Amino acid sequence: MLLMPHRDLSALGDLLLVPKLLHDVHEVDSRLELLGLRLEGPFLPLLEPGDRVHPGRPSVVEADAIIELSDRHPTDLALALLRNDKMGLLMPKVRALTDLEVPGIVLDLSPLADTPPYGEREWRPRTREDLAELRAAAGCPLWLFGVCSPADAEVAAEAGLEGVVVYAGAGRHIGGPATIELLPDVFDAVAGMTGVYAGGPVQSGVDVFRYLAVGAEAVVVDSDRAPANLLAEFHYAMRLTGCRTLADIGYDAVFAPLFGGLS
């Protein structure tokens, strides 16, 4: 599980959506093709260690579990979440995942928050050259998870990575902003250069909609909710805001009063 739920969920709840009732949206289409995977909705569940990939349902799975238990996790459906480590340890895992033909690798930098004095992990930041070397070794798209700033997103794009997953967990010990607050600036910085995704806890499919409304193309969701429930709630939010397709979801679904602050 990711580790910044309260701040992220509070900020998500502060993003208000505007119902639009005079429209003719009865059926919605939330299907998305991502890394060659066909998704019924724009989200990928982040599985807990020990969870099994559901047949036919793409998920994000710990890289070590995929490598050690490839019979348990259909590798054609599992994006590999690779925790940051020494380059000498990362490179063999990238090659092993490539041999298993995973659709994508997601390098997770969020553990950098757990370095002294707030944890025991070693401080191992990545450089543009590190990312480019990992991307060259990967036989599939490489995303960077844990992006907390437009500047880091730009470095990832310059290194040739195919996606950045905005997740605010690395800032939890310094009072950093929530994921939903970071997304618009990251989107503005690298949209068109690399894919922009969100990662973090959600309480419902309405939260997934909120992430898309401010720029995310899809969401890596950390939730105990059944994916079918998240999808039904996401469809509800689409209908109520007049969005027939994913392309219709944008800032105009968000409540932003022109004269807020004036008495």
C-alpha angles and dihedrals in degrees: 000000000000117000112226104068104136098053093041095047093047092052091047090054090053091060102089122204126213119228115223110198105171099075138095102240110136102143124036132199114216098163117134135181111215126173088344091306121122111225126190089209135015097264140087120206116234105224125219118234106276095027116123123228108253112239109263095006118107115221143171110253134182108268094227091055091052092049095045098035106030089147089061096046115048099228094211089065101038124089106204117235104208115194116222114262142140112320089237089062097038097054097059090048091050090052092047091051090048089053089052089054097232112180092236146350123228114201108209116212096169093098087072085084090067097068125116130330089021098039147351101258119115119249105251111158116183125235130212087256092053091052093047091050092050091047091051090052094048117089090203138042116300123212128190115226123200099039109165103172142039089239093060091045090054091052091051091050092048089052090058100253115157097219147010123211111209109218122158098206095108089065098052096106094048100045095257123178123270123261094254089054093050098047101079094054093046090048092051091049101050110012107135092022098068139351117277118212136167129231131193149073121327130186096201145350087273087070089053087054090051091056091051092047091063098044114288116134092202139346134239097215126208102198143129089216118111112256090234090059092047089051094050091050091047090053089050091054091049093052095045093051095044097249113146096177137017089259089064093061113099148117093305088074090063123088108240110158114213093219102035111150095030115114 
